[in-house]
Coordinates of C-alpha atoms in Angstrom, one line a residue:
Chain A
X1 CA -8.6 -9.2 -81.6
X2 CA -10.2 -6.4 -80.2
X3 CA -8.8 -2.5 -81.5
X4 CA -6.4 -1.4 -78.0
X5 CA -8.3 1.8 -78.8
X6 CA -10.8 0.5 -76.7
X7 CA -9.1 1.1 -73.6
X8 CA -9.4 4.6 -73.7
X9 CA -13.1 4.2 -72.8
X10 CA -12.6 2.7 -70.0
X11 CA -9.3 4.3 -68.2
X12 CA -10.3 5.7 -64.7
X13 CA -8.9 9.0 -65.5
X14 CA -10.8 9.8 -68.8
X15 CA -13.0 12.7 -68.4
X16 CA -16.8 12.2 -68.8
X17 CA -16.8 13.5 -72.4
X18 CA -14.4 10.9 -73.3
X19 CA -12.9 12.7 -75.5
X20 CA -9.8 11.1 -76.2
X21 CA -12.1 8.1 -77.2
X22 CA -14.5 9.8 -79.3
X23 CA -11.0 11.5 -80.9
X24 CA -10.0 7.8 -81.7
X25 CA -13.5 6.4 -82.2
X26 CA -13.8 9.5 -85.2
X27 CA -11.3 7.5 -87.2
X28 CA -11.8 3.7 -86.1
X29 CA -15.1 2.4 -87.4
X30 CA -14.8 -1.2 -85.1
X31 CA -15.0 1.6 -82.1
X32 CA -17.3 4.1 -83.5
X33 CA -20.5 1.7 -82.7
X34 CA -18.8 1.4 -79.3
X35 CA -18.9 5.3 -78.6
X36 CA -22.6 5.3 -79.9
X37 CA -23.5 2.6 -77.6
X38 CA -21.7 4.8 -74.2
X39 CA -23.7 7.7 -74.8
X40 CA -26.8 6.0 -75.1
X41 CA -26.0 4.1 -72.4
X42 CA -25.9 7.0 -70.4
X43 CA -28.4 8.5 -71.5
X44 CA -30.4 6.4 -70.2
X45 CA -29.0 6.4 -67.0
X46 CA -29.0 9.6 -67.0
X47 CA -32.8 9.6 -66.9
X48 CA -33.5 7.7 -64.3
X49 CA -36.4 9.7 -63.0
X50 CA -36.1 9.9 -59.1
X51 CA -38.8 8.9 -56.7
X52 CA -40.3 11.5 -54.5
X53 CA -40.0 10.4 -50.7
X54 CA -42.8 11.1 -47.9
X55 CA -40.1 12.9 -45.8
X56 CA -42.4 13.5 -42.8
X57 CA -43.0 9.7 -43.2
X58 CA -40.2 8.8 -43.0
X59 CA -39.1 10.7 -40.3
X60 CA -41.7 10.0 -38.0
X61 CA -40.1 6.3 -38.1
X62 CA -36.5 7.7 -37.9
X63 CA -37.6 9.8 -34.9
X64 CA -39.5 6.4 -33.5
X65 CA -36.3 4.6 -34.2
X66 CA -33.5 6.5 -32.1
X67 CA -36.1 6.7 -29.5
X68 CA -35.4 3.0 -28.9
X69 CA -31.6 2.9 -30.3
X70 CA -30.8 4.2 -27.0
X71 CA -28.0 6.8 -29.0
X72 CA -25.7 7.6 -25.8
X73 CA -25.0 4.1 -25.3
X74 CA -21.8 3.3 -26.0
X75 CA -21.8 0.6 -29.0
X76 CA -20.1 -2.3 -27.4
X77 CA -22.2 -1.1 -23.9
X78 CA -25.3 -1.3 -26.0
X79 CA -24.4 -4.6 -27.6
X80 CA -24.2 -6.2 -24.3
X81 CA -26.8 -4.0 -22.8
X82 CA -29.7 -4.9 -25.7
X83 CA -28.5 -8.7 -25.3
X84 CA -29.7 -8.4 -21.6
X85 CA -32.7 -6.0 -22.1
X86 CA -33.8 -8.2 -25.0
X87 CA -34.5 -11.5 -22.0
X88 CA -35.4 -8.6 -19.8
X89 CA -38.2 -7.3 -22.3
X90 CA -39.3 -10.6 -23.0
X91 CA -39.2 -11.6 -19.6
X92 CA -41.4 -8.5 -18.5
X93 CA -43.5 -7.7 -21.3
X94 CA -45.1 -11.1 -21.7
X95 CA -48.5 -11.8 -22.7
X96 CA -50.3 -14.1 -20.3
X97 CA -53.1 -15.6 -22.8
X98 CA -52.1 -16.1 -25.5
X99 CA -48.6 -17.0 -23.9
X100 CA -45.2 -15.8 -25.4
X101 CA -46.4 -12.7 -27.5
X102 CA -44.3 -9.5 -27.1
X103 CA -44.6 -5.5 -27.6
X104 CA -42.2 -3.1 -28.1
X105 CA -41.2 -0.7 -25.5
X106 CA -39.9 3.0 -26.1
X107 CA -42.8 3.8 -28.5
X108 CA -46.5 4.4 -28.1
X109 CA -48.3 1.6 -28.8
X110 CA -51.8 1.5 -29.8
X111 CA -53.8 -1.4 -28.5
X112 CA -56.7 -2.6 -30.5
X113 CA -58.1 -5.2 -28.2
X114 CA -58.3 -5.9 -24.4
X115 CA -55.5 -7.7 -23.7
X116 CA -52.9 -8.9 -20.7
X117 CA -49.6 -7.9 -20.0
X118 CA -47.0 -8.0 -17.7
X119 CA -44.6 -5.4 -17.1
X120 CA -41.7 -5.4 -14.3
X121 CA -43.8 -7.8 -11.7
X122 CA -47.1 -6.0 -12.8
X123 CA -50.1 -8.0 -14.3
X124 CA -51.9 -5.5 -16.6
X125 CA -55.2 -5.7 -18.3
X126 CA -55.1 -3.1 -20.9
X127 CA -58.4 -2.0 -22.2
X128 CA -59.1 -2.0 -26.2
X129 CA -59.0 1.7 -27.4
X130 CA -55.5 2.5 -24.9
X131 CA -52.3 4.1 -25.8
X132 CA -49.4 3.5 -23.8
X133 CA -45.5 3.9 -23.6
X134 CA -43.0 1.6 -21.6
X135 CA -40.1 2.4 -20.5
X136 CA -37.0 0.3 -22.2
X137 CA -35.3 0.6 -19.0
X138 CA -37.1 -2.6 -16.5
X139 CA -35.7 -1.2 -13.5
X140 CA -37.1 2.3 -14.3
X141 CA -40.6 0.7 -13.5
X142 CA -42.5 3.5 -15.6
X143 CA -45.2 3.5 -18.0
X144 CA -46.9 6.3 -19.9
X145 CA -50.5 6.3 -20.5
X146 CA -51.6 8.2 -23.1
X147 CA -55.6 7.6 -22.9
X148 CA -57.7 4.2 -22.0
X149 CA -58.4 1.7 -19.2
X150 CA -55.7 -0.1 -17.7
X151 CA -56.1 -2.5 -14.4
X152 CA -53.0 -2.7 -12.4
X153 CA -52.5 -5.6 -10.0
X154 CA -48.8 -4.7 -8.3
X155 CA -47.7 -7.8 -6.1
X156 CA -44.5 -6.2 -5.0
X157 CA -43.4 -6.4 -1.0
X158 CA -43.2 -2.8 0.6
X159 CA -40.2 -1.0 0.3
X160 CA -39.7 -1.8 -3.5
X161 CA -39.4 0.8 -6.0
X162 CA -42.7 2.0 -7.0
X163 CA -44.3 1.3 -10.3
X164 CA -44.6 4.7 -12.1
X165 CA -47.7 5.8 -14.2
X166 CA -46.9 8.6 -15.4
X167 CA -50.5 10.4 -17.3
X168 CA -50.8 13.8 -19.3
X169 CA -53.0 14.7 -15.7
X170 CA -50.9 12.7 -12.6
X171 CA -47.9 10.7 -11.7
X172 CA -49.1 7.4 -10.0
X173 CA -47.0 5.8 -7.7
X174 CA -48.1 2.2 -5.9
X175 CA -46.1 -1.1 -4.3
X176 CA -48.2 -4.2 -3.6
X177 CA -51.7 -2.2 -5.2
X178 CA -54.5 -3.0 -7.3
X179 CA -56.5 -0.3 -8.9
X180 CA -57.7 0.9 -12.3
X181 CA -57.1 3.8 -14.6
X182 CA -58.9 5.6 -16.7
X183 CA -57.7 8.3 -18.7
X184 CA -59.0 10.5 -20.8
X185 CA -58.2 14.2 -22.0
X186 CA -60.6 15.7 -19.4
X187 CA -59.9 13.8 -16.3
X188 CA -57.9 10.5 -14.6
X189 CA -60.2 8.9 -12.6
X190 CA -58.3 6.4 -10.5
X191 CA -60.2 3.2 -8.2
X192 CA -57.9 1.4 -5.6
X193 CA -59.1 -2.0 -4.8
X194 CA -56.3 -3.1 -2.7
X195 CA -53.7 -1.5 -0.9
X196 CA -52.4 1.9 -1.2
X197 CA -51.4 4.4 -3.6
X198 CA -50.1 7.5 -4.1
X199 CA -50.5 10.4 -7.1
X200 CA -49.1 13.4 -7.7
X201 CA -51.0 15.9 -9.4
X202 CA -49.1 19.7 -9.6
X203 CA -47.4 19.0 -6.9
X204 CA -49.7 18.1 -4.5
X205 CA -49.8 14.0 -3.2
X206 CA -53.1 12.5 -3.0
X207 CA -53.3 9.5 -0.9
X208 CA -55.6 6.5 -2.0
X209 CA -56.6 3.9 0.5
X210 CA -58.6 0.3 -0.3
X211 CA -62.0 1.2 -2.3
X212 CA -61.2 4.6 -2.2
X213 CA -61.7 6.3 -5.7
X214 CA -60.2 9.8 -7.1
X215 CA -60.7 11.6 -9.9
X216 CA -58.0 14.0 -11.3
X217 CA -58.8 16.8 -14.5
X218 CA -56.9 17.9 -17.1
X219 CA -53.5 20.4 -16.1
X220 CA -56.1 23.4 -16.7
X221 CA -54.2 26.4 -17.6
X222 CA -54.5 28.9 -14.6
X223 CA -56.7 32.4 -15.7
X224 CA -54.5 35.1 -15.3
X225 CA -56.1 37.8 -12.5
X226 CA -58.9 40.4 -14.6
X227 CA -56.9 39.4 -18.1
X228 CA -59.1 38.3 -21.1
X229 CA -56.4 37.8 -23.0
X230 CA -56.7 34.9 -25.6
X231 CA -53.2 33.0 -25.0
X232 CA -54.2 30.8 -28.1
X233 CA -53.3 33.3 -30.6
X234 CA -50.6 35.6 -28.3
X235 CA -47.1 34.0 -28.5
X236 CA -45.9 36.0 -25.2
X237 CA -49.2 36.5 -23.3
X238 CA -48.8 38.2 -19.6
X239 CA -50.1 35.4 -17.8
X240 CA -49.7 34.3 -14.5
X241 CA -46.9 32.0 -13.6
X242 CA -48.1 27.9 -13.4
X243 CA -47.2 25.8 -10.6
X244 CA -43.6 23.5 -12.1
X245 CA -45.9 20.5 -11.8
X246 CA -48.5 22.5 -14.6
X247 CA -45.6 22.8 -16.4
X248 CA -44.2 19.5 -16.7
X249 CA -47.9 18.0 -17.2
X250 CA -48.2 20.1 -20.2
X251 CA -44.5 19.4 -21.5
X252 CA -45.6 15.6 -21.1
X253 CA -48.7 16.3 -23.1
X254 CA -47.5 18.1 -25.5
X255 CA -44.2 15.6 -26.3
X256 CA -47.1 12.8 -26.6
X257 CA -48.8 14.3 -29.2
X258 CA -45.6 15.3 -30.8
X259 CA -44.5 11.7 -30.9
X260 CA -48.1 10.6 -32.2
X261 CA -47.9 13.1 -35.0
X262 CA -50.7 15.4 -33.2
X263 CA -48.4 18.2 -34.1
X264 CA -51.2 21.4 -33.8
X265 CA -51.9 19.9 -30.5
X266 CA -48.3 19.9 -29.3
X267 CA -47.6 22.9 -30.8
X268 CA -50.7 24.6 -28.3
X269 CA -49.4 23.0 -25.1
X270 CA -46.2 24.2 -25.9
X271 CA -47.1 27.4 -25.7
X272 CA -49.2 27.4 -23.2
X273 CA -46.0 26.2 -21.4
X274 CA -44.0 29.4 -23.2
X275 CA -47.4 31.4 -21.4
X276 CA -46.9 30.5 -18.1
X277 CA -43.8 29.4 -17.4
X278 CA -41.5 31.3 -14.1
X279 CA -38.6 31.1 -15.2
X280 CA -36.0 31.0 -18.8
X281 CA -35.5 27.2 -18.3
X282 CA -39.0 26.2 -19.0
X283 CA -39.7 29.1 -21.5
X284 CA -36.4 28.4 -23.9
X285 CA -37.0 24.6 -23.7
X286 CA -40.6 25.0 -24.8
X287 CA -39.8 28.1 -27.6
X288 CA -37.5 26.1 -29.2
X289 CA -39.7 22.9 -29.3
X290 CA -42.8 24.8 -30.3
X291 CA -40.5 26.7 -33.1
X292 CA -39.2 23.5 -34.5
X293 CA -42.7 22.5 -34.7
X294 CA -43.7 25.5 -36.3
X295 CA -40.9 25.0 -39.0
X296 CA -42.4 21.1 -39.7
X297 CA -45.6 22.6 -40.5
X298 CA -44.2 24.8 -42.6
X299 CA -44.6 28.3 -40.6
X300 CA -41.7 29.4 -41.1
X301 CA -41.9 32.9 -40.7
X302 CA -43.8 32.6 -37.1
X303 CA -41.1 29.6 -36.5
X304 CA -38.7 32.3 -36.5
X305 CA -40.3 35.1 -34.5
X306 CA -40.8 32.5 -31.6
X307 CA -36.8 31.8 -31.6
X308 CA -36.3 35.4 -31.7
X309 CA -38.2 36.0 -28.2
X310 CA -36.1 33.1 -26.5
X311 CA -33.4 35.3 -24.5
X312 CA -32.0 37.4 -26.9
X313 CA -28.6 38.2 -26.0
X314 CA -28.0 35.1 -23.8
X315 CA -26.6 31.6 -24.5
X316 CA -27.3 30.3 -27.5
X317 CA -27.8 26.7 -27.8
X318 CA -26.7 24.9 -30.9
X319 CA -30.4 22.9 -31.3
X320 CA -31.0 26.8 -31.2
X321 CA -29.0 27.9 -33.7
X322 CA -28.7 25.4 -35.8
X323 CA -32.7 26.0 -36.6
X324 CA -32.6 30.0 -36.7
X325 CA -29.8 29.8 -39.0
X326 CA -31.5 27.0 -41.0
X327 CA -34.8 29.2 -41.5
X328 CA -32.8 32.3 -42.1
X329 CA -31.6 30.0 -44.6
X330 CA -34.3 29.3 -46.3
X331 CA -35.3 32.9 -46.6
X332 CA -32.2 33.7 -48.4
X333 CA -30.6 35.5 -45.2
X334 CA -26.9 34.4 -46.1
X335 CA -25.8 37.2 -43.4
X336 CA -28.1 36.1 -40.6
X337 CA -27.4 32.3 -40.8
X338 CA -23.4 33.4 -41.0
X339 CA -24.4 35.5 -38.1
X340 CA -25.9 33.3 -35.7
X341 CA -23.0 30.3 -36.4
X342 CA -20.6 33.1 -35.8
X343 CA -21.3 32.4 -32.2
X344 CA -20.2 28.7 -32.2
X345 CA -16.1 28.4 -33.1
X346 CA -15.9 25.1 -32.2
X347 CA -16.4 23.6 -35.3
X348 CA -17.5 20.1 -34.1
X349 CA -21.0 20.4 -34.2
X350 CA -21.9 18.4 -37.7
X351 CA -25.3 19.7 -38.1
X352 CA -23.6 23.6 -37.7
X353 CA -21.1 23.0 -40.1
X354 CA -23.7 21.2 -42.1
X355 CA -25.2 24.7 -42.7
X356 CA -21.9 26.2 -42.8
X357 CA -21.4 24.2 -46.1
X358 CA -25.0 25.4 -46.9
X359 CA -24.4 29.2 -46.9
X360 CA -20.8 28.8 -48.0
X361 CA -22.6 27.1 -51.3
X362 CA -25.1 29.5 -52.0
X363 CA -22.8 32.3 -51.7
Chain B
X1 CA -40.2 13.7 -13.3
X2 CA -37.7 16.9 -14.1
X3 CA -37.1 19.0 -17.6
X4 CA -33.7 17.1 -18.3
X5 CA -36.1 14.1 -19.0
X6 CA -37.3 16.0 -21.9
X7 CA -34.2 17.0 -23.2
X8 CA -33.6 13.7 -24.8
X9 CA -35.5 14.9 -28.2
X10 CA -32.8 17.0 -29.2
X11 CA -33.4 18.2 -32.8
X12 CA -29.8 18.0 -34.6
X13 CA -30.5 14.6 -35.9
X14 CA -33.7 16.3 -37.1
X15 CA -32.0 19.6 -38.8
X16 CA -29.1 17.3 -40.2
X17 CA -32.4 15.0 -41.8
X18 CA -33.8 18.6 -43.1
X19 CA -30.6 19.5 -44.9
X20 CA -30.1 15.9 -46.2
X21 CA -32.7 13.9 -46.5
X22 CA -33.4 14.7 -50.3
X23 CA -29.5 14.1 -51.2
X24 CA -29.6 10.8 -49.0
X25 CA -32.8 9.9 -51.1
X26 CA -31.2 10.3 -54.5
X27 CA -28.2 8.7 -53.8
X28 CA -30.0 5.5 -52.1
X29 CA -32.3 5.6 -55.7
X30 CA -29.1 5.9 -57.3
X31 CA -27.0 3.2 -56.1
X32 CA -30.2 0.7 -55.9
X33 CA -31.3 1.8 -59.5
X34 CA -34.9 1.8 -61.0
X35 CA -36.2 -1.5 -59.6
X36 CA -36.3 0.2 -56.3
X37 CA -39.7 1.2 -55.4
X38 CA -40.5 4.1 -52.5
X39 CA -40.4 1.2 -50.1
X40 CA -37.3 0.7 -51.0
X41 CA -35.8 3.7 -50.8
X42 CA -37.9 5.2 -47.9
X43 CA -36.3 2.3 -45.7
X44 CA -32.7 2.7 -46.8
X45 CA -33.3 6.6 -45.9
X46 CA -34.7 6.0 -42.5
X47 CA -31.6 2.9 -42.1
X48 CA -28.9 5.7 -42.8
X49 CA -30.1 8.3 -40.5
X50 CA -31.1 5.8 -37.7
X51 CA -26.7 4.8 -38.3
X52 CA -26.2 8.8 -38.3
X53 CA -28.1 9.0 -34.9
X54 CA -25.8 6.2 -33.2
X55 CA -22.9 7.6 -34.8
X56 CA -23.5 11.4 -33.8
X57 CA -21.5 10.8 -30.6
X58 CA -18.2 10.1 -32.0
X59 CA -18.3 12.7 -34.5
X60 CA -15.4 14.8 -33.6
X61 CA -15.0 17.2 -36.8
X62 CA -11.9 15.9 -38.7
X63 CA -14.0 15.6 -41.9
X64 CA -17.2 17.8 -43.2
X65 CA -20.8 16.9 -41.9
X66 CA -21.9 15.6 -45.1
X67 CA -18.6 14.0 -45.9
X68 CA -19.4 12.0 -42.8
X69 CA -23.0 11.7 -44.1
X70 CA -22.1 10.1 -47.3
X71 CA -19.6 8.0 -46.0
X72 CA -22.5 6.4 -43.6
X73 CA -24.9 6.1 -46.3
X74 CA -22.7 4.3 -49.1
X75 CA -21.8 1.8 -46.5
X76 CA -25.3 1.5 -45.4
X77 CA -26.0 1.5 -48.9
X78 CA -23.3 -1.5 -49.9
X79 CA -24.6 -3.6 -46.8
X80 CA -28.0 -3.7 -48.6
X81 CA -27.0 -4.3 -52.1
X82 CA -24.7 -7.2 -51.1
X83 CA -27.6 -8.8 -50.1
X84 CA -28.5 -12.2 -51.8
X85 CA -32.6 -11.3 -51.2
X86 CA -32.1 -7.6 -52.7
X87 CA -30.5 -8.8 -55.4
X88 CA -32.8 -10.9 -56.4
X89 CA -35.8 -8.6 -55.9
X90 CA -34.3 -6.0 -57.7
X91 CA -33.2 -8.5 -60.4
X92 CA -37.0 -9.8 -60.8
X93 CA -38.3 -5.6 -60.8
X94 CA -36.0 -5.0 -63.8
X95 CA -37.4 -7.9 -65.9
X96 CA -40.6 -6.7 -64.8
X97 CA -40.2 -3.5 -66.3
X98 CA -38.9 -5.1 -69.6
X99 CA -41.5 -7.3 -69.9
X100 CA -44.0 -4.7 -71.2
X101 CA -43.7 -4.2 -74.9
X102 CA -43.9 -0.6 -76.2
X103 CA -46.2 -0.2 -79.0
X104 CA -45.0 2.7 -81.1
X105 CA -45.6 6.5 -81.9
X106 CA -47.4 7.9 -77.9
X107 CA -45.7 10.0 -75.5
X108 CA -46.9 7.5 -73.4
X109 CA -45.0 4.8 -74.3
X110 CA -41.7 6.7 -76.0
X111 CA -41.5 7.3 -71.7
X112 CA -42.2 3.5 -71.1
X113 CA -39.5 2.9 -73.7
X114 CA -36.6 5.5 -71.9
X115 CA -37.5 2.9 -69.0
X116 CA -36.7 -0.2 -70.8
X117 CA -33.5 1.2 -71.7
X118 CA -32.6 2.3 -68.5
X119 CA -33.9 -1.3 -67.1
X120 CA -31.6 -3.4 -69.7
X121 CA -28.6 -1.0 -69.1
X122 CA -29.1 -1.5 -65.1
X123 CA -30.0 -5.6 -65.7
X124 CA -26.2 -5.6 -67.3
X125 CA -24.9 -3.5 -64.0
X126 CA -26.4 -6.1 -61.7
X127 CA -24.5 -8.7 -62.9
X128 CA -21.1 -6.7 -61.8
X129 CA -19.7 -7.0 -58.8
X130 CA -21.4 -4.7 -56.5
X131 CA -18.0 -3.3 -54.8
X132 CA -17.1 -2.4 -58.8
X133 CA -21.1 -1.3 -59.6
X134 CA -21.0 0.6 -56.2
X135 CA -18.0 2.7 -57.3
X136 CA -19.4 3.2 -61.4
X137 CA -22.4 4.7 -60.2
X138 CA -20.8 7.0 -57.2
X139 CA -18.3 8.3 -60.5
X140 CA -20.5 8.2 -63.2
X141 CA -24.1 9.3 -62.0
X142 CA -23.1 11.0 -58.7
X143 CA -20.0 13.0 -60.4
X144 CA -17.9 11.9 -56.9
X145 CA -13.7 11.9 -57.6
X146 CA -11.7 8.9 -56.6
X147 CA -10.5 10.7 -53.6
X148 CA -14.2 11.2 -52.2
X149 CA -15.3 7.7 -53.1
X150 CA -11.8 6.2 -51.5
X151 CA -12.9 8.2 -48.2
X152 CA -16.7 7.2 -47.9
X153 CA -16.0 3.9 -48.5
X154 CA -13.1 3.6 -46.3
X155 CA -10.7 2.4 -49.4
X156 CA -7.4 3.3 -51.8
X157 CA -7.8 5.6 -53.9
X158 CA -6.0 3.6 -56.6
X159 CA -8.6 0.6 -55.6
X160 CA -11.7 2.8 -56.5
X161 CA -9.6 3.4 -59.9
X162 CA -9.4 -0.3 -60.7
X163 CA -12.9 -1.1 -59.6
X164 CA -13.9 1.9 -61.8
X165 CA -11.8 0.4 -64.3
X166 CA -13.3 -2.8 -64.2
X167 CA -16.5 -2.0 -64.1
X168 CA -16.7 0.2 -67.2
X169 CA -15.5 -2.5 -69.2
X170 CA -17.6 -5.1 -68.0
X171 CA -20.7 -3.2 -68.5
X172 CA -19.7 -2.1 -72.0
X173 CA -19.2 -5.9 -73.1
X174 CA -22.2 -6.9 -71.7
X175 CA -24.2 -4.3 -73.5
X176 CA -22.4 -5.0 -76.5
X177 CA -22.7 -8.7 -76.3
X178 CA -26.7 -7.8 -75.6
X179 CA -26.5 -5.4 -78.9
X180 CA -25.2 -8.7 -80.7

């Protein structure tokens, strides 16, 4: 029979000394091998030495993953929803030869050979070298092309909803067409073989007819009257305002090379957006984004300045604040962080209160 | 195409992976033990924050942010380590690790030998139950009280004490019985 000593090693409450065990084990030799054999017991798990994780890695895939969880989707919605969009995908996105083959929608996809696709009553040839995005959503009728060749046969009747195109230079919009795409960074060059289609390009519609061909460059960023200001290097140039389509071309371009980790990239159009923009909407939205991406590559200090130009004394949004007070933060400015959360009393936000705990912790 | 369109790429799932990502990491390395490999623990860190991300909506401040972190991961956690196929690969990592005699006297291989410790100490731990392993490791290695564990794992708090119970003396015989 075993010494009832023993229990006292194991009783939920004991402290992690054990002492009240080591107290008994001092003077009961059948338990004294038993107290040597719990400390080196934890000792050793004690050393477990901890992996270091690739954050940025993972990230990247967190970041591609709620792109396609579809977030404000209501669970059971969603359920039901992904059951549908699941036939829908497969329906839509079907490789014509080989048959039956799939790709994923919601995230950039790199395509290593030619091959055919159809997407929402399109037949696509998608040239080797491409990189595209479709949207999750079949009745959205939108795809994103990045960079390549794609040949677009469009069968449906007139009066159905366009199929969108949407490229860092144009929006393409066509019902019924078949033309080609090529995009690269300079230039979309787009050849209509049949039917009719229509692009957008900074606001302007371009009308294509049969065998017409257009070619559309780069969103160039407009040269502000008699300045030789170098906007590259300025972080609130006085520039002359873009046209909203510039805008929006460059926001698009500069999100795509944030998703595909092109983050030096992104960071320029975003500013160039910052540069040019008429009004706070565009200017705020494209601070805050540029100063997050700032932060990720670890300019912290410049991270911050940019936040500090966005509308200083006006509404503070909580992506906002919860990265000033983060990088104050990580300066050691206790009273700023405090300072900028000070703003927000409703004390919902989890990523706010997340910070909260932070400063509360190091004080 | 508008701005709104844009607006989707919000970065509080992003700030709330800044401020925990390293925690969620040890803890996932924690409760999975050393025959995890990066892998391992790189996909049970994306997993938890991915659940974070579709839980964000319905968080409504009734508990702290990283109480409602933690509470997410050590179910996303216990999902994983119920799991017939990760048992069984972490299982066959540990007897990997075992399987490489130490020779005596180098640095080298007094570290080698800390690792065959820990490996036969967490080979004995397997064998538990994982609700009872799950709970041992949260108390012993992640210093969490009964009252936090009962609340992240959506339990009694007098259950966590009898699991905890439990599971302390079923690893100590089994070590002992190993000692033997």
């Amino acid at each position: 029979m075993k010494c009832p000593g023993r229990e006292l090693l194991f009783d939920p409450h004991a402290d992690a000394d054990r002492t009240a065990f080591a107290a008994h084990a001092a003077t009961c030799e059948e338990c004294r091998p038993l107290l040597a054999l719990h400390r080196s017991t934890f000792r050793a798990l004690e050393a477990q030495e901890m992996i270091a994780v690739d954050q940025r890695g993972v990230w990247a895939k967190i970041d591609a993953g709620r792109r396609s969880a579809r977030p404000w989707f209501d669970w059971q919605v969603g359920l039901a929803a992904a059951a549908v969009l699941a036939s829908a995908i497969f329906i839509f996105l079907r490789v014509s030869d080989p048959p039956a083959a799939t790709v994923a929608v919601e995230e950039w996809i790199d395509i290593a050979k030619t091959t055919d696709l159809e997407f929402s009553g399109a037949a696509l040839k998608v040239g080797a070298g491409s990189k595209l995005l479709f949207s999750a959503d079949p009745a959205a009728r939108e795809i994103r092309v990045f960079r390549g060749t794609v040949d677009i046969a469009e069968t449906s009747l007139e009066g159905a909803q366009p199929l969108a195109i949407e490229t860092p230079h144009a929006r393409i919009l066509a019902v019924g067409a078949k033309y080609q795409l090529h995009v690269a960074p300079e230039k979309v060059r787009i050849a209509v073989e049949r039917g009719q289609i229509t692009a957008i390009d900074r606001g302007v519609e371009h009308r294509l007819q049969e065998n017409e061909t257009l070619e559309l460059p780069a969103a160039e960023m407009p040269k502000p009257a008699g300045a030789t200001q170098n906007t590259e290097n300025a972080d609130t140039p006085e520039t002359a305002p873009a046209p909203r389509a510039d805008l929006e071309a460059w926001m698009l371009a500069a999100d795509t090379h944030r998703r595909a980790g092109e983050l030096e990239r992104a960071e320029k159009l975003y500013r160039r957006v910052v540069a040019h923009a008429d009004g706070a909407a565009y200017r705020e939205e494209a601070s805050l984004r540029r100063a997050a991406l700032l932060a990720e590559l670890g300019q912290k200090d410049q991270a911050l300045r940019v936040l500090q130009t966005i509308a200083p004394g006006g509404n503070l949004r909580p992506e906002r604040a919860a990265l000033e007070a983060r990088l104050l933060l990580d300066k050691n400015d206790l009273a700023g962080a405090a300072r900028i959360l000070e703003k927000f009393e409703d004390r919902r936000d989890p990523v706010l209160e997340s910070i909260r705990e932070e400063i509360e912790r190091k004080k | 195409m508008v701005l709104e369109s844009f607006l989707s790429a919000a970065p509080a799932l992003e700030t709330l992976f800044r401020a925990h990502a390293v925690d969620v990491a040890r803890l996932v390395q924690r409760l999975l033990g050393p025959g995890a490999g990066r892998a391992d623990v790189e996909d049970l860190t994306q997993q938890i924050f991915l659940a974070a991300h579709r839980a964000l909506p319905k968080f409504r401040g009734d508990s702290k942010p990283s109480t409602w972190l933690w509470g997410i991961a050590t179910r996303t956690v216990f999902r994983e380590i119920r799991s017939r196929s990760r048992h069984r690969k972490m299982v066959a990592a540990l007897e990997g690790m075992l399987a490489t005699a130490p020779q005596q006297s180098s640095p080298h291989d007094q570290k080698l030998e800390q690792r065959q410790e820990l490996a036969r100490v967490w080979r004995c731990l397997m064998e538990i139950n994982p609700k009872k392993r799950m709970v041992f490791v949260l108390h012993e290695l992640e210093s969490m009280s009964g009252r936090e564990i009962a609340e992240y794992l959506e339990i009694k708090e007098a259950t966590v004490h009898t699991r905890l119970y439990h599971a302390r003396r079923e690893l100590m015989e089994k070590l002992e019985k190993e000692a033997r």
